[in-house]
Amino acid sequence: MVERGDGDWVSRFADEVISEAERRGTGHPIVCASGLSPSGPIHLGNLREIMTPHLVADELRRRGVPCDHLLSWDDYDRFRRVPAGIDPSWAEHIGKPLTAVPAPPGSPHPNWAEHFKAPMIEAMAALGVRCRMISQTEQYTSGAYRERILLAMRERAAIDAVLSRHRTKQAEQPEEPERPGEYFPYRPYCELCGRDLTTVTAYDDETTELAYTCECGFGETVRLAEHDQGKLVWKVDWPMRWAYEGVLFEPSGVDHHSPGSAWTVGGQIVGEVFGGERPIGPMYAFVGITGMAKMSSSKGDVPTPSDALEIMEAPVLRWLYARRKPAQSFKIAFDQEIHRLYDEWDALGRKVAAGQGQPAELAAYERAVTTADGPLPATPHPVPYRTLASIADVTTGDAEQTLRILRDLDGVAGLDAAAPRLDRAQRWVELHLPADQRTRVREEPDESLLDSLGPDERESLRLLADGLDDWSLDGLTTLVYGVPKLQAGLPADAAATPELKAAQRAFFALLYRLLVGRDTGPRLPTLLLAVGADRVRKLVGA
């Protein structure tokens, strides 16, 4: 069991779940639930829908409490809109179940839903998320919900009464447009066109005969006791599933907590109609991306968990979700802020190794690096991420050069010892380092610049070249900061003054211009290691 602390939200929710399970007295494994719609890319905001119950379920498992984390794929939902970048002809499928819509062009998957499920399932496996996945298409079309659908139709007046108490134009869901006449909570998919542009015109409780017409012009009468090509509207579907699955814990986004929302309305319908109880669970806030607005799957171009796992290790991504309470929003860095994030992560790792740190942050770290099933893969020899990114930038990913630098830098025996962090840093450079910030070491000396230098600048370059024998990161750091001190007649441990800082900045800028042709670049000690002593001497004219 992870050590608890006052700020450890996971343990607090686990305590509440256990208490609620005892109150309900179900005697079954506790069900923690998540729900995802594969209507488009499943982004990093959606991942909170998975990680919140996962962390709580994992804590329960650590305590030896039987627990089932259920992931419900809402793949029987209607296809609402064609995302950006998809052929507009896909509009002909609007209104069909997601599993009945063709996958995007070039996809190896059989349908739209499976195309967007696949990368998320892969990401969850990498993140150590263990859950039981069910398809709502399979549930509805197999007749698993048939008795509850018939119950909802019998109790349609009671459902309508609940909805009426909350109904506002703002609260209405697209699945529940206002229509004159009797209210029906079931929407069939048209037998002819396959879409849900249907209107139920009559229903008989005794025979379960249901008549509907479709906007395509088709109409028919079916026996609902045998009909499995339709679904309950969302505000009835969700509470029906709470009761069917016995869900005890399920978080929900802020959009579900507005007046008349499915969470609010469903909390009444689940008891009044289905004889169940609404789960307990927190409202969770949005997750953003550094430099980006709120994420939206409908726009098609949103960072996904798979995208994040390309540039950061799984424990680091887990940590971002574990350390923040669900109600706290946070951002995930795809820009250079990822260097600061990794610095913070490594500092926490050192705290843990030293037996220091607050209980809550230690608990978050433990939940990031392990699950109840065991530890997640870790980098055996973790070099600072910003250093790896600089090396990948300067070497353009050349394996031989990279290994030479890592051996000189930190005694790394082989590239495997620096993986997977090295791979993530290299990928970040490839995908997210702007072209105008990429480092290209000069092939030949800048003779024009060298000829223009004065005696003091030439002397600084000679001192640098003479000091390159201490070929270590610490040695080179001392060297580049120490040259201006030597020139000023100061000892190596002299305190920084405004004048000394100005001299150091001027020296650094000169080195950058000679080595990479601009005034800034990667940290100079790392850059010098990457370039190599002989080439540095050549480029500075020594």
PDB file of N, CA and C in Angstrom, residues 29-77:
ATOM      1  N   PRO A  29     -17.213  -7.490  -6.212  1.00  0.00           N
ATOM      2  CA  PRO A  29     -16.055  -6.619  -6.425  1.00  0.00           C
ATOM      3  C   PRO A  29     -16.511  -5.200  -6.759  1.00  0.00           C
ATOM      4  N   ILE A  30     -15.791  -4.238  -6.248  1.00  0.00           N
ATOM      5  CA  ILE A  30     -16.113  -2.831  -6.495  1.00  0.00           C
ATOM      6  C   ILE A  30     -15.891  -2.515  -7.972  1.00  0.00           C
ATOM      7  N   VAL A  31     -16.849  -1.823  -8.571  1.00  0.00           N
ATOM      8  CA  VAL A  31     -16.737  -1.438  -9.975  1.00  0.00           C
ATOM      9  C   VAL A  31     -16.412   0.045 -10.067  1.00  0.00           C
ATOM     10  N   CYS A  32     -15.249   0.340 -10.631  1.00  0.00           N
ATOM     11  CA  CYS A  32     -14.861   1.708 -10.984  1.00  0.00           C
ATOM     12  C   CYS A  32     -14.986   1.818 -12.500  1.00  0.00           C
ATOM     13  N   ALA A  33     -15.627   2.866 -12.974  1.00  0.00           N
ATOM     14  CA  ALA A  33     -15.966   2.914 -14.399  1.00  0.00           C
ATOM     15  C   ALA A  33     -15.374   4.123 -15.112  1.00  0.00           C
ATOM     16  N   SER A  34     -15.114   3.910 -16.387  1.00  0.00           N
ATOM     17  CA  SER A  34     -14.724   4.965 -17.321  1.00  0.00           C
ATOM     18  C   SER A  34     -15.549   4.785 -18.581  1.00  0.00           C
ATOM     19  N   GLY A  35     -15.749   5.856 -19.313  1.00  0.00           N
ATOM     20  CA  GLY A  35     -16.443   5.768 -20.590  1.00  0.00           C
ATOM     21  C   GLY A  35     -15.766   6.647 -21.623  1.00  0.00           C
ATOM     22  N   LEU A  36     -15.515   6.104 -22.797  1.00  0.00           N
ATOM     23  CA  LEU A  36     -14.870   6.858 -23.874  1.00  0.00           C
ATOM     24  C   LEU A  36     -15.649   6.672 -25.163  1.00  0.00           C
ATOM     25  N   SER A  37     -15.776   7.752 -25.914  1.00  0.00           N
ATOM     26  CA  SER A  37     -16.401   7.676 -27.229  1.00  0.00           C
ATOM     27  C   SER A  37     -15.319   7.742 -28.301  1.00  0.00           C
ATOM     28  N   PRO A  38     -15.176   6.698 -29.119  1.00  0.00           N
ATOM     29  CA  PRO A  38     -14.159   6.717 -30.182  1.00  0.00           C
ATOM     30  C   PRO A  38     -14.661   7.451 -31.422  1.00  0.00           C
ATOM     31  N   SER A  39     -15.198   8.653 -31.202  1.00  0.00           N
ATOM     32  CA  SER A  39     -15.734   9.436 -32.312  1.00  0.00           C
ATOM     33  C   SER A  39     -14.642  10.167 -33.075  1.00  0.00           C
ATOM     34  N   GLY A  40     -13.457  10.226 -32.500  1.00  0.00           N
ATOM     35  CA  GLY A  40     -12.318  10.902 -33.102  1.00  0.00           C
ATOM     36  C   GLY A  40     -11.101  10.609 -32.254  1.00  0.00           C
ATOM     37  N   PRO A  41      -9.995  11.345 -32.455  1.00  0.00           N
ATOM     38  CA  PRO A  41      -8.805  11.116 -31.637  1.00  0.00           C
ATOM     39  C   PRO A  41      -9.133  11.240 -30.145  1.00  0.00           C
ATOM     40  N   ILE A  42      -8.703  10.282 -29.368  1.00  0.00           N
ATOM     41  CA  ILE A  42      -8.949  10.298 -27.924  1.00  0.00           C
ATOM     42  C   ILE A  42      -7.774  11.028 -27.284  1.00  0.00           C
ATOM     43  N   HIS A  43      -8.029  12.254 -26.843  1.00  0.00           N
ATOM     44  CA  HIS A  43      -6.931  13.146 -26.483  1.00  0.00           C
ATOM     45  C   HIS A  43      -6.539  13.040 -25.015  1.00  0.00           C
ATOM     46  N   LEU A  44      -5.579  13.872 -24.627  1.00  0.00           N
ATOM     47  CA  LEU A  44      -5.025  13.814 -23.286  1.00  0.00           C
ATOM     48  C   LEU A  44      -6.009  14.300 -22.220  1.00  0.00           C
ATOM     49  N   GLY A  45      -7.015  15.065 -22.622  1.00  0.00           N
ATOM     50  CA  GLY A  45      -8.081  15.403 -21.694  1.00  0.00           C
ATOM     51  C   GLY A  45      -8.929  14.181 -21.398  1.00  0.00           C
ATOM     52  N   ASN A  46      -9.231  13.394 -22.430  1.00  0.00           N
ATOM     53  CA  ASN A  46      -9.979  12.144 -22.237  1.00  0.00           C
ATOM     54  C   ASN A  46      -9.225  11.166 -21.341  1.00  0.00           C
ATOM     55  N   LEU A  47      -7.900  11.242 -21.356  1.00  0.00           N
ATOM     56  CA  LEU A  47      -7.112  10.309 -20.554  1.00  0.00           C
ATOM     57  C   LEU A  47      -7.424  10.459 -19.066  1.00  0.00           C
ATOM     58  N   ARG A  48      -7.861  11.630 -18.657  1.00  0.00           N
ATOM     59  CA  ARG A  48      -8.215  11.814 -17.246  1.00  0.00           C
ATOM     60  C   ARG A  48      -9.425  10.951 -16.877  1.00  0.00           C
ATOM     61  N   GLU A  49     -10.294  10.704 -17.835  1.00  0.00           N
ATOM     62  CA  GLU A  49     -11.448   9.820 -17.638  1.00  0.00           C
ATOM     63  C   GLU A  49     -10.990   8.399 -17.322  1.00  0.00           C
ATOM     64  N   ILE A  50      -9.810   8.039 -17.810  1.00  0.00           N
ATOM     65  CA  ILE A  50      -9.246   6.717 -17.561  1.00  0.00           C
ATOM     66  C   ILE A  50      -8.373   6.713 -16.303  1.00  0.00           C
ATOM     67  N   MET A  51      -7.488   7.702 -16.194  1.00  0.00           N
ATOM     68  CA  MET A  51      -6.484   7.677 -15.137  1.00  0.00           C
ATOM     69  C   MET A  51      -7.091   7.874 -13.749  1.00  0.00           C
ATOM     70  N   THR A  52      -8.142   8.679 -13.635  1.00  0.00           N
ATOM     71  CA  THR A  52      -8.721   8.912 -12.305  1.00  0.00           C
ATOM     72  C   THR A  52      -9.258   7.615 -11.696  1.00  0.00           C
ATOM     73  N   PRO A  53     -10.161   6.891 -12.383  1.00  0.00           N
ATOM     74  CA  PRO A  53     -10.603   5.612 -11.795  1.00  0.00           C
ATOM     75  C   PRO A  53      -9.504   4.555 -11.769  1.00  0.00           C
ATOM     76  N   HIS A  54      -8.572   4.606 -12.727  1.00  0.00           N
ATOM     77  CA  HIS A  54      -7.476   3.631 -12.686  1.00  0.00           C
ATOM     78  C   HIS A  54      -6.675   3.762 -11.403  1.00  0.00           C
ATOM     79  N   LEU A  55      -6.309   4.993 -11.037  1.00  0.00           N
ATOM     80  CA  LEU A  55      -5.491   5.189  -9.847  1.00  0.00           C
ATOM     81  C   LEU A  55      -6.227   4.749  -8.590  1.00  0.00           C
ATOM     82  N   VAL A  56      -7.533   5.028  -8.534  1.00  0.00           N
ATOM     83  CA  VAL A  56      -8.322   4.609  -7.377  1.00  0.00           C
ATOM     84  C   VAL A  56      -8.453   3.083  -7.361  1.00  0.00           C
ATOM     85  N   ALA A  57      -8.764   2.490  -8.509  1.00  0.00           N
ATOM     86  CA  ALA A  57      -8.877   1.030  -8.584  1.00  0.00           C
ATOM     87  C   ALA A  57      -7.549   0.367  -8.234  1.00  0.00           C
ATOM     88  N   ASP A  58      -6.456   0.960  -8.700  1.00  0.00           N
ATOM     89  CA  ASP A  58      -5.138   0.399  -8.415  1.00  0.00           C
ATOM     90  C   ASP A  58      -4.831   0.470  -6.921  1.00  0.00           C
ATOM     91  N   GLU A  59      -5.223   1.560  -6.281  1.00  0.00           N
ATOM     92  CA  GLU A  59      -5.029   1.671  -4.830  1.00  0.00           C
ATOM     93  C   GLU A  59      -5.834   0.603  -4.101  1.00  0.00           C
ATOM     94  N   LEU A  60      -7.068   0.364  -4.554  1.00  0.00           N
ATOM     95  CA  LEU A  60      -7.880  -0.689  -3.937  1.00  0.00           C
ATOM     96  C   LEU A  60      -7.212  -2.050  -4.096  1.00  0.00           C
ATOM     97  N   ARG A  61      -6.667  -2.313  -5.274  1.00  0.00           N
ATOM     98  CA  ARG A  61      -5.986  -3.588  -5.498  1.00  0.00           C
ATOM     99  C   ARG A  61      -4.752  -3.713  -4.611  1.00  0.00           C
ATOM    100  N   ARG A  62      -4.026  -2.610  -4.431  1.00  0.00           N
ATOM    101  CA  ARG A  62      -2.862  -2.638  -3.549  1.00  0.00           C
ATOM    102  C   ARG A  62      -3.272  -3.021  -2.126  1.00  0.00           C
ATOM    103  N   ARG A  63      -4.483  -2.630  -1.746  1.00  0.00           N
ATOM    104  CA  ARG A  63      -4.983  -2.947  -0.406  1.00  0.00           C
ATOM    105  C   ARG A  63      -5.610  -4.333  -0.337  1.00  0.00           C
ATOM    106  N   GLY A  64      -5.649  -5.025  -1.462  1.00  0.00           N
ATOM    107  CA  GLY A  64      -6.249  -6.348  -1.476  1.00  0.00           C
ATOM    108  C   GLY A  64      -7.754  -6.349  -1.582  1.00  0.00           C
ATOM    109  N   VAL A  65      -8.341  -5.217  -1.997  1.00  0.00           N
ATOM    110  CA  VAL A  65      -9.788  -5.111  -2.141  1.00  0.00           C
ATOM    111  C   VAL A  65     -10.168  -5.525  -3.563  1.00  0.00           C
ATOM    112  N   PRO A  66     -11.036  -6.510  -3.757  1.00  0.00           N
ATOM    113  CA  PRO A  66     -11.446  -6.905  -5.114  1.00  0.00           C
ATOM    114  C   PRO A  66     -12.054  -5.717  -5.860  1.00  0.00           C
ATOM    115  N   CYS A  67     -11.557  -5.486  -7.051  1.00  0.00           N
ATOM    116  CA  CYS A  67     -11.980  -4.298  -7.795  1.00  0.00           C
ATOM    117  C   CYS A  67     -11.934  -4.575  -9.289  1.00  0.00           C
ATOM    118  N   ASP A  68     -12.893  -4.000  -9.990  1.00  0.00           N
ATOM    119  CA  ASP A  68     -13.001  -4.160 -11.439  1.00  0.00           C
ATOM    120  C   ASP A  68     -13.067  -2.772 -12.065  1.00  0.00           C
ATOM    121  N   HIS A  69     -12.041  -2.418 -12.851  1.00  0.00           N
ATOM    122  CA  HIS A  69     -12.075  -1.149 -13.578  1.00  0.00           C
ATOM    123  C   HIS A  69     -12.690  -1.424 -14.945  1.00  0.00           C
ATOM    124  N   LEU A  70     -13.867  -0.887 -15.151  1.00  0.00           N
ATOM    125  CA  LEU A  70     -14.629  -1.126 -16.375  1.00  0.00           C
ATOM    126  C   LEU A  70     -14.480   0.054 -17.324  1.00  0.00           C
ATOM    127  N   LEU A  71     -14.050  -0.210 -18.552  1.00  0.00           N
ATOM    128  CA  LEU A  71     -14.015   0.823 -19.585  1.00  0.00           C
ATOM    129  C   LEU A  71     -15.108   0.519 -20.598  1.00  0.00           C
ATOM    130  N   SER A  72     -16.077   1.387 -20.676  1.00  0.00           N
ATOM    131  CA  SER A  72     -17.176   1.229 -21.622  1.00  0.00           C
ATOM    132  C   SER A  72     -16.885   2.065 -22.871  1.00  0.00           C
ATOM    133  N   TRP A  73     -16.741   1.389 -23.995  1.00  0.00           N
ATOM    134  CA  TRP A  73     -16.544   2.091 -25.269  1.00  0.00           C
ATOM    135  C   TRP A  73     -17.916   2.478 -25.831  1.00  0.00           C
ATOM    136  N   ASP A  74     -18.164   3.764 -25.921  1.00  0.00           N
ATOM    137  CA  ASP A  74     -19.442   4.248 -26.458  1.00  0.00           C
ATOM    138  C   ASP A  74     -19.406   4.243 -27.988  1.00  0.00           C
ATOM    139  N   ASP A  75     -19.178   3.052 -28.536  1.00  0.00           N
ATOM    140  CA  ASP A  75     -19.022   2.923 -29.985  1.00  0.00           C
ATOM    141  C   ASP A  75     -20.351   2.705 -30.705  1.00  0.00           C
ATOM    142  N   TYR A  76     -21.465   2.693 -29.936  1.00  0.00           N
ATOM    143  CA  TYR A  76     -22.777   2.614 -30.571  1.00  0.00           C
ATOM    144  C   TYR A  76     -23.421   3.999 -30.658  1.00  0.00           C
ATOM    145  N   ASP A  77     -22.662   5.023 -30.247  1.00  0.00           N
ATOM    146  CA  ASP A  77     -23.130   6.397 -30.394  1.00  0.00           C
ATOM    147  C   ASP A  77     -23.181   6.772 -31.866  1.00  0.00           C
TER     148      ASP A  77
END
